[in-house]
Amino acid sequence: MGFFDKIFSRHWGVHPEDHKRPAADAPVLKLPVAPRLFIPLSQHVGAPARPQVVVGQRVLKGQCLAEAQGNISAPIHAPTSGTIVSIGEITAPHPSGLPLVAISIEPDGEDRWIDCKGLTDPFSESPQALAKRVAEAGVVGLGGATFPASVKLALGLRSKIDTLIINGSECEPYLSCDDRLMRDKAADILSGVRVMLHSTGAQQALVGIEDNKPEAIAAMKEAAAKYGEIRICPVPARYPMGSDRQLIVELTGREVPSDARAADVGVLVHNVGTANAVHQAIYEGRPLVSRLITLNGGAMAGPGNYEVLIGTLISDVIAFAGGYKGTPARLIMGGPMMGTVLPHAAVPVVKGTAGVLAFTAAEVEEREARNCIRCGSCIKACPMGLMPLEMANFIRAEKLDGAEKIGLSDCISCGCCSYVCPSNIPLVQYFTYAKGAISAQTRAQLRQDATKKLAQARQERLDREAREKAEAAAKRKAERAAAQAAATKHTEGANA
């Protein structure tokens, strides 16, 4: 059965064929250091990091290359030892192929670490101190969101979090890096989870893992057996179970309102990869400089999971894995449902790169869109309970405010509606376009408002200055008149 042979869920979401094996079962391979690494300054939610190195400088593995800039940001560290050869633009891992700024390192072959100092007893430290260490290590959400992990940990103390959810569902087809990580590093993941519990003040941790990963569930249950506060919770294999809101409902029964955050209902969600990175940051003192990624797809010669340094070109990863079996029809970073189509493979692996898929023409299976038959399948599949077709109709008519009123902002762009549509209508593309257009309108309105405020402030300043000048002139005139009157009176008095 092919990827796009649709299996409809009785509830929200869809059941695509997972296509996770044989990649999930292959042992992890460690990629050698590439001849050149390109480390983008922006590979997290928030402001890009600010460079702290110069061209020609020698650096050690784990050394801070760029510091966080602002409250929502994350530092960037050297993935290996070597020399900074440039700080400039490279192609972004994005369909647009637009440039982004990156620091380029020429490795020296020594792969020599900085002096890393971890904690032997992190539970004697304050939650704030642990969050600071996680921040300094550059740890972000490794499930794809790339939100700075320390910000969410600090949020726990302010929002009275009682439950920490660890997302191990990995619901995207073809991807298996989280599955492999749970099989191989269960103890380290749970060590990171315990640190997260201490940092957030949560009383329990629920680890959600889709039931199509029996080996991972077994490994995690064995590792969690001695921790009463951590529970391993198999969940149905249903896409998009890995979405925060869906996983929260599945594990706790709590529903996050559309205008609220998970923390508002007492829950924080982190990925299993993030938990593993927290363990490394706290116990080993090591920043985030590498990650596990999945290579998969019909055109990939060596499907499997690979430990890769951040900044390695995807073309180097694919070459190490044996290259392609044939020319790929599409190259995707991430999963097939929500991943990013790449312009080419000469783009770097970043912190949010969960996988790279090389699809054949048969897997892409592009079909011509036809007229809607009003079957309602998109409504049944939508995990957010929206009306995708009605939103698309508003967007086609350029009535973006109408789409907003019926829930466009709640759309998580999971693609379930497009996946189940028998007429092959690219619904999610409409929503992506509309969100971009609304965002552009909002930015334009903000610029307009700012310009208006500046103009208004300028006019107020000019009016104030004119008023002050007039008042000063009037005062001077009055003083001259008073002086003249006094002089006249003095003269008259003298004459008398």
Coordinates of C-alpha atoms in Angstrom, one line a residue, residues 16-480:
P16 CA -1.0 6.9 6.8
E17 CA 1.3 4.0 6.2
D18 CA 4.2 4.7 8.5
H19 CA 7.1 3.5 6.3
K20 CA 9.4 3.6 9.3
R21 CA 11.2 0.3 8.6
P22 CA 13.9 -0.7 7.8
A23 CA 15.3 2.7 8.8
A24 CA 14.1 2.3 12.4
D25 CA 15.7 -1.1 12.9
A26 CA 19.1 -0.2 11.5
P27 CA 21.8 0.6 14.1
V28 CA 22.7 4.2 14.4
L29 CA 25.7 5.3 12.4
K30 CA 27.9 8.2 13.4
L31 CA 28.8 10.6 10.6
P32 CA 32.5 11.6 10.4
V33 CA 33.3 15.3 10.6
A34 CA 32.7 16.9 7.2
P35 CA 35.3 19.0 5.4
R36 CA 33.4 22.2 6.1
L37 CA 30.6 23.0 8.6
F38 CA 28.0 25.8 8.1
I39 CA 26.3 26.8 11.4
P40 CA 23.3 29.2 10.9
L41 CA 22.8 31.9 13.5
S42 CA 19.1 31.4 13.3
Q43 CA 18.0 27.8 14.0
H44 CA 15.5 28.4 16.7
V45 CA 12.4 30.3 17.4
G46 CA 13.2 33.9 18.3
A47 CA 16.0 36.3 17.5
P48 CA 19.1 35.0 15.7
A49 CA 22.2 34.6 17.8
R50 CA 24.9 37.3 17.9
P51 CA 28.4 36.2 16.7
Q52 CA 31.2 36.2 19.3
V53 CA 34.0 35.0 17.0
V54 CA 35.9 36.5 14.1
V55 CA 37.3 35.1 10.9
G56 CA 40.6 33.3 11.4
Q57 CA 39.9 32.5 15.0
R58 CA 40.6 28.9 16.2
V59 CA 37.8 27.3 18.3
L60 CA 37.2 24.2 20.3
K61 CA 34.3 21.8 20.1
G62 CA 31.5 23.1 22.3
Q63 CA 32.8 26.7 22.3
C64 CA 30.2 29.4 22.1
L65 CA 30.2 30.9 18.6
A66 CA 27.2 33.2 19.0
E67 CA 25.3 34.3 22.1
A68 CA 21.6 34.5 22.6
Q69 CA 20.0 37.8 21.7
G70 CA 16.9 38.8 23.6
N71 CA 14.5 36.8 25.9
I72 CA 13.6 34.3 23.1
S73 CA 16.8 33.1 21.5
A74 CA 19.5 30.5 21.9
P75 CA 23.3 30.4 21.7
I76 CA 25.1 28.5 19.0
H77 CA 28.2 26.3 19.7
A78 CA 31.1 24.9 17.6
P79 CA 30.2 21.3 16.5
T80 CA 34.0 20.5 16.2
S81 CA 37.4 22.1 16.7
G82 CA 38.8 24.1 13.8
T83 CA 39.1 27.6 12.3
I84 CA 36.4 30.2 11.5
V85 CA 36.8 30.7 7.8
S86 CA 33.8 33.0 7.1
I87 CA 30.7 34.6 8.5
G88 CA 28.3 35.2 5.7
E89 CA 25.3 34.1 3.8
I90 CA 24.4 30.5 2.8
T91 CA 21.3 28.9 1.3
A92 CA 18.6 28.4 3.9
P93 CA 17.0 24.9 4.4
H94 CA 13.7 26.3 3.1
P95 CA 11.8 26.0 -0.2
S96 CA 12.5 29.7 -1.0
G97 CA 16.3 29.1 -1.1
L98 CA 16.7 32.5 0.4
P99 CA 20.0 33.3 2.2
L100 CA 20.7 33.2 5.9
V101 CA 23.8 34.1 7.9
A102 CA 26.0 31.3 9.1
I103 CA 29.4 30.8 10.6
S104 CA 31.6 28.5 8.6
I105 CA 34.2 26.2 10.3
E106 CA 37.1 24.4 8.7
P107 CA 37.7 21.4 11.0
D108 CA 41.2 20.6 12.2
G109 CA 40.5 16.9 12.5
E110 CA 41.1 16.8 16.2
D111 CA 37.5 17.2 17.3
R112 CA 38.8 18.6 20.6
W113 CA 36.2 19.5 23.2
I114 CA 36.3 22.5 25.6
D115 CA 36.5 21.6 29.3
C116 CA 33.0 20.4 30.0
K117 CA 31.8 20.4 33.6
G118 CA 28.6 18.7 34.5
L119 CA 26.7 18.4 37.7
T120 CA 26.8 15.3 39.9
D121 CA 23.8 16.3 41.9
P122 CA 21.5 18.6 39.9
F123 CA 18.7 18.2 42.4
S124 CA 20.6 20.2 44.9
E125 CA 20.5 23.1 42.5
S126 CA 17.7 25.6 42.2
P127 CA 15.3 25.3 39.2
Q128 CA 16.6 28.7 38.0
A129 CA 20.2 27.5 38.0
L130 CA 19.3 24.4 36.0
A131 CA 17.3 26.5 33.4
K132 CA 20.3 28.8 33.1
R133 CA 22.5 25.8 32.3
V134 CA 20.1 24.5 29.7
A135 CA 19.9 28.0 28.1
E136 CA 23.7 28.2 28.0
A137 CA 23.9 24.8 26.3
G138 CA 21.7 26.1 23.4
V139 CA 19.0 23.4 23.9
V140 CA 15.9 23.9 21.9
G141 CA 12.8 21.8 21.1
L142 CA 14.1 18.9 19.0
G143 CA 10.7 17.8 17.9
G144 CA 10.7 20.4 15.2
A145 CA 9.4 23.4 17.1
T146 CA 12.9 24.6 18.1
F147 CA 11.5 26.8 20.9
P148 CA 14.3 27.5 23.5
A149 CA 13.9 24.8 26.1
S150 CA 15.0 27.0 29.0
V151 CA 12.2 29.4 28.4
K152 CA 9.6 26.7 28.8
L153 CA 11.4 25.3 31.9
A154 CA 11.3 28.8 33.5
L155 CA 7.7 29.1 32.5
G156 CA 6.9 26.1 34.7
L157 CA 7.5 27.9 38.0
R158 CA 5.4 30.9 37.0
S159 CA 2.4 28.9 35.6
K160 CA 2.1 26.2 38.3
I161 CA 2.7 23.2 36.1
D162 CA 1.6 19.9 37.6
T163 CA 2.2 17.6 34.6
L164 CA 5.1 17.3 32.2
I165 CA 4.4 15.6 28.9
I166 CA 7.2 14.0 27.0
N167 CA 6.4 13.6 23.3
G168 CA 7.7 10.4 21.9
S169 CA 4.8 9.8 19.6
E170 CA 6.8 10.6 16.4
C171 CA 3.6 10.4 14.3
E172 CA 5.1 11.6 11.0
P173 CA 5.5 8.8 8.4
Y174 CA 9.1 7.8 7.5
L175 CA 10.8 9.4 10.5
S176 CA 12.2 7.2 13.2
C177 CA 15.0 9.2 15.0
D178 CA 12.9 9.5 18.2
D179 CA 12.1 5.8 18.1
R180 CA 15.7 4.9 17.7
L181 CA 16.7 7.4 20.5
M182 CA 14.3 5.8 22.9
R183 CA 15.5 2.4 22.1
D184 CA 19.2 3.3 22.6
K185 CA 19.2 6.1 25.2
A186 CA 16.1 5.5 27.4
A187 CA 18.1 6.0 30.6
D188 CA 19.5 9.3 29.5
I189 CA 16.1 10.5 28.3
L190 CA 14.5 9.7 31.6
S191 CA 17.5 11.4 33.4
G192 CA 16.7 14.5 31.5
V193 CA 13.0 14.1 32.3
R194 CA 13.7 14.1 36.0
V195 CA 15.8 17.3 35.7
M196 CA 12.8 18.8 33.8
L197 CA 10.4 17.8 36.6
H198 CA 12.7 19.5 39.2
S199 CA 13.0 22.6 37.0
T200 CA 9.3 23.0 36.4
G201 CA 7.9 21.9 39.8
A202 CA 5.7 19.3 38.0
Q203 CA 4.6 16.3 40.1
Q204 CA 4.4 13.8 37.3
A205 CA 5.7 13.1 33.8
L206 CA 3.7 11.3 31.1
V207 CA 5.7 9.9 28.2
G208 CA 3.4 9.5 25.2
I209 CA 4.7 6.9 22.6
E210 CA 2.6 5.6 19.7
D211 CA 1.8 2.0 20.0
N212 CA 3.6 1.2 16.6
K213 CA 6.9 1.4 18.5
P214 CA 6.9 -1.6 20.8
E215 CA 10.7 -1.8 21.2
A216 CA 10.9 1.9 22.3
I217 CA 7.9 1.4 24.7
A218 CA 9.7 -1.7 26.2
A219 CA 13.0 0.1 26.6
M220 CA 11.4 3.2 28.2
K221 CA 9.3 1.2 30.6
E222 CA 12.3 -0.8 31.8
A223 CA 14.2 2.4 32.4
A224 CA 11.3 4.1 34.1
A225 CA 10.5 1.2 36.4
K226 CA 12.4 2.8 39.4
Y227 CA 10.7 6.2 39.0
G228 CA 7.2 6.4 40.4
E229 CA 6.7 10.0 39.1
I230 CA 7.3 8.9 35.4
R231 CA 4.7 6.9 33.5
I232 CA 5.2 5.5 30.0
C233 CA 1.8 5.9 28.1
P234 CA 1.3 4.1 24.8
V235 CA -1.1 6.1 22.6
P236 CA -2.9 5.1 19.4
A237 CA -0.8 5.5 16.2
R238 CA -2.8 8.3 14.6
Y239 CA -1.5 11.4 12.8
P240 CA -1.1 14.1 14.2
M241 CA -0.8 12.5 17.6
G242 CA 2.5 14.3 18.1
S243 CA 0.8 17.7 18.0
D244 CA 0.9 19.2 21.5
R245 CA -2.8 19.8 21.9
Q246 CA -3.8 16.4 20.7
L247 CA -1.3 14.7 23.0
I248 CA -2.4 16.7 26.0
V249 CA -6.0 15.7 25.4
E250 CA -5.1 12.0 24.9
L251 CA -3.0 11.8 28.1
T252 CA -4.7 14.2 30.5
G253 CA -8.2 14.8 29.1
R254 CA -7.5 18.6 29.3
E255 CA -8.3 20.8 26.3
V256 CA -6.2 23.9 25.7
P257 CA -8.4 26.8 24.6
S258 CA -7.6 28.3 21.2
D259 CA -6.4 31.5 22.7
A260 CA -4.3 29.9 25.4
R261 CA -1.1 27.9 25.9
A262 CA -0.5 24.5 27.3
A263 CA 0.9 26.0 30.5
D264 CA -2.5 27.7 31.1
V265 CA -3.9 24.2 31.8
G266 CA -1.0 23.1 34.0
V267 CA 0.9 21.2 31.3
L268 CA 4.3 21.6 29.6
V269 CA 5.3 19.5 26.6
H270 CA 8.9 18.6 25.6
N271 CA 10.2 16.1 23.0
V272 CA 12.3 13.0 24.0
G273 CA 15.2 14.4 22.0
T274 CA 15.0 17.6 24.1
A275 CA 15.1 15.5 27.3
N276 CA 18.2 13.7 26.1
A277 CA 19.9 17.1 25.3
V278 CA 19.0 18.3 28.8
H279 CA 20.7 15.3 30.3
Q280 CA 23.8 16.0 28.3
A281 CA 23.7 19.7 29.2
I282 CA 23.3 19.1 33.0
Y283 CA 25.2 15.9 33.7
E284 CA 27.9 16.2 31.1
G285 CA 28.1 19.9 30.7
R286 CA 27.9 19.6 26.9
P287 CA 26.1 22.0 24.7
L288 CA 23.9 20.9 21.8
V289 CA 26.2 20.4 18.8
S290 CA 24.8 17.2 17.1
R291 CA 21.6 15.4 16.7
L292 CA 20.1 12.1 15.4
I293 CA 18.4 12.4 12.0
T294 CA 16.5 9.9 9.8
L295 CA 17.4 9.3 6.2
N296 CA 14.5 7.6 4.4
G297 CA 12.4 7.5 1.2
G298 CA 12.4 5.3 -1.9
A299 CA 15.2 7.2 -3.6
M300 CA 17.6 7.0 -0.5
A301 CA 20.3 4.3 -0.9
G302 CA 21.0 4.0 2.9
P303 CA 17.8 4.5 4.9
G304 CA 18.6 4.7 8.6
N305 CA 19.4 7.0 11.5
Y306 CA 22.6 8.9 11.7
E307 CA 24.3 11.0 14.4
V308 CA 25.2 14.2 12.6
L309 CA 27.0 17.4 13.7
I310 CA 25.0 20.6 13.4
G311 CA 26.1 22.4 10.3
T312 CA 26.9 19.4 8.2
L313 CA 25.6 19.8 4.7
I314 CA 22.7 17.4 3.9
S315 CA 24.6 16.4 0.7
D316 CA 27.5 15.2 2.8
V317 CA 25.1 13.1 5.0
I318 CA 23.5 11.5 1.9
A319 CA 26.9 10.8 0.4
F320 CA 28.0 9.0 3.5
A321 CA 24.8 6.9 3.4
G322 CA 25.5 5.8 -0.1
G323 CA 23.8 8.5 -2.1
Y324 CA 20.6 8.0 -4.1
K325 CA 19.2 4.9 -5.8
G326 CA 17.9 7.2 -8.5
T327 CA 17.2 10.9 -9.0
P328 CA 14.7 12.0 -6.3
A329 CA 11.5 13.6 -7.4
R330 CA 11.4 15.6 -4.1
L331 CA 13.8 16.2 -1.2
I332 CA 12.1 17.0 2.1
M333 CA 13.6 18.1 5.4
G334 CA 11.3 16.7 8.1
G335 CA 8.3 14.5 7.6
P336 CA 6.1 14.2 4.4
M337 CA 3.1 15.8 6.1
M338 CA 4.6 18.9 7.6
G339 CA 8.2 18.9 6.4
T340 CA 10.0 21.5 4.2
V341 CA 10.7 20.9 0.6
L342 CA 14.4 21.7 0.0
P343 CA 15.7 23.5 -3.1
H344 CA 18.7 21.2 -3.1
A345 CA 20.9 19.2 -0.7
A346 CA 23.6 21.8 -0.2
V347 CA 22.0 23.1 2.9
P348 CA 23.1 22.5 6.5
V349 CA 21.6 20.2 9.1
V350 CA 20.2 22.5 11.9
K351 CA 18.9 21.8 15.4
G352 CA 15.4 21.2 14.1
T353 CA 16.3 18.7 11.4
A354 CA 14.6 15.5 12.3
G355 CA 15.1 13.8 9.0
V356 CA 15.7 14.1 5.3
L357 CA 13.5 12.2 2.8
A358 CA 14.3 11.5 -0.8
F359 CA 11.0 10.6 -2.6
T360 CA 10.6 8.9 -5.9
A361 CA 8.0 10.1 -8.4
A362 CA 5.7 7.3 -7.2
E363 CA 5.9 8.4 -3.6
V364 CA 5.2 12.0 -4.5
E365 CA 2.2 11.0 -6.6
E366 CA 1.1 14.4 -7.7
R367 CA -2.6 14.4 -8.8
E368 CA -4.7 17.1 -10.5
A369 CA -7.1 18.9 -8.2
R370 CA -10.8 18.5 -9.0
N371 CA -14.0 20.1 -7.9
C372 CA -15.1 19.5 -4.3
I373 CA -17.8 16.8 -3.9
R374 CA -18.9 18.1 -0.5
C375 CA -18.1 14.7 1.2
G376 CA -17.0 16.3 4.5
S377 CA -13.9 14.1 4.9
C378 CA -11.7 17.1 5.6
I379 CA -14.0 18.1 8.5
K380 CA -13.9 14.6 10.0
A381 CA -10.1 14.4 9.7
C382 CA -9.3 17.9 11.1
P383 CA -7.7 17.4 14.6
M384 CA -8.7 20.9 15.6
G385 CA -12.4 20.5 14.7
L386 CA -12.3 23.2 11.9
M387 CA -14.1 23.4 8.6
P388 CA -11.3 23.3 6.1
L389 CA -13.4 23.7 2.9
E390 CA -15.2 26.7 4.2
M391 CA -11.9 28.4 5.2
A392 CA -10.5 27.6 1.7
N393 CA -13.6 29.1 0.1
F394 CA -13.1 32.3 2.0
I395 CA -9.4 32.4 1.0
R396 CA -10.1 31.8 -2.7
A397 CA -12.5 34.8 -2.5
E398 CA -9.7 36.8 -0.8
K399 CA -11.9 37.1 2.3
L400 CA -9.1 36.4 4.7
D401 CA -11.0 37.9 7.6
G402 CA -13.8 35.4 7.0
A403 CA -11.3 32.5 7.2
E404 CA -9.9 34.0 10.4
K405 CA -13.4 34.2 12.0
I406 CA -14.0 30.5 11.6
G407 CA -10.7 29.4 13.0
L408 CA -7.8 29.8 10.6
S409 CA -5.4 30.8 13.4
D410 CA -6.2 27.4 15.1
C411 CA -5.0 25.5 12.0
I412 CA -1.8 23.6 12.8
S413 CA -1.0 22.9 9.1
C414 CA -0.9 19.2 9.7
G415 CA -2.2 18.5 6.2
C416 CA -4.8 15.9 7.3
C417 CA -7.5 17.7 5.2
S418 CA -5.4 17.6 2.0
Y419 CA -4.4 14.0 2.7
V420 CA -8.0 12.7 2.9
C421 CA -9.5 14.9 0.1
P422 CA -10.8 12.6 -2.7
S423 CA -10.7 15.6 -5.1
N424 CA -7.0 16.3 -4.3
I425 CA -7.7 19.9 -3.3
P426 CA -4.5 21.4 -1.8
L427 CA -6.3 22.8 1.2
V428 CA -3.3 23.2 3.5
Q429 CA -1.6 25.3 0.8
Y430 CA -4.5 27.7 1.0
F431 CA -4.1 28.0 4.7
T432 CA -0.4 28.5 4.5
Y433 CA -0.9 31.2 1.9
A434 CA -3.6 32.9 4.0
K435 CA -1.5 32.8 7.2
G436 CA 1.4 34.4 5.3
A437 CA -0.8 37.0 3.8
I438 CA -2.4 37.9 7.1
S439 CA 1.1 38.0 8.8
A440 CA 2.3 40.4 6.0
Q441 CA -0.8 42.5 6.5
T442 CA -0.2 42.6 10.2
R443 CA 3.4 43.7 9.7
A444 CA 2.3 46.3 7.2
Q445 CA -0.3 47.6 9.6
L446 CA 2.2 47.7 12.4
R447 CA 4.6 49.7 10.2
Q448 CA 1.8 52.0 9.2
D449 CA 0.8 52.5 12.8
A450 CA 4.4 53.1 13.8
T451 CA 4.8 55.6 10.9
K452 CA 1.5 57.3 11.9
K453 CA 2.7 57.5 15.6
L454 CA 6.0 59.0 14.5
A455 CA 4.3 61.5 12.2
Q456 CA 1.8 62.4 15.0
A457 CA 4.7 62.7 17.5
R458 CA 6.6 65.0 15.1
Q459 CA 3.5 67.1 14.5
E460 CA 2.9 67.3 18.3
R461 CA 6.6 68.3 18.7
L462 CA 6.3 71.0 16.0
D463 CA 3.1 72.3 17.5
R464 CA 4.7 72.3 21.0
E465 CA 7.8 74.1 19.7
A466 CA 5.6 76.7 17.9
R467 CA 3.5 77.2 21.0
E468 CA 6.5 77.6 23.2
K469 CA 8.0 80.0 20.7
A470 CA 4.8 82.0 20.6
E471 CA 4.6 82.0 24.4
A472 CA 8.3 83.0 24.6
A473 CA 7.7 85.8 22.1
A474 CA 4.6 87.0 23.9
K475 CA 6.5 86.9 27.2
R476 CA 9.4 88.9 25.7
K477 CA 6.9 91.4 24.2
A478 CA 5.2 91.8 27.6
E479 CA 8.5 92.3 29.3
R480 CA 9.5 94.9 26.7

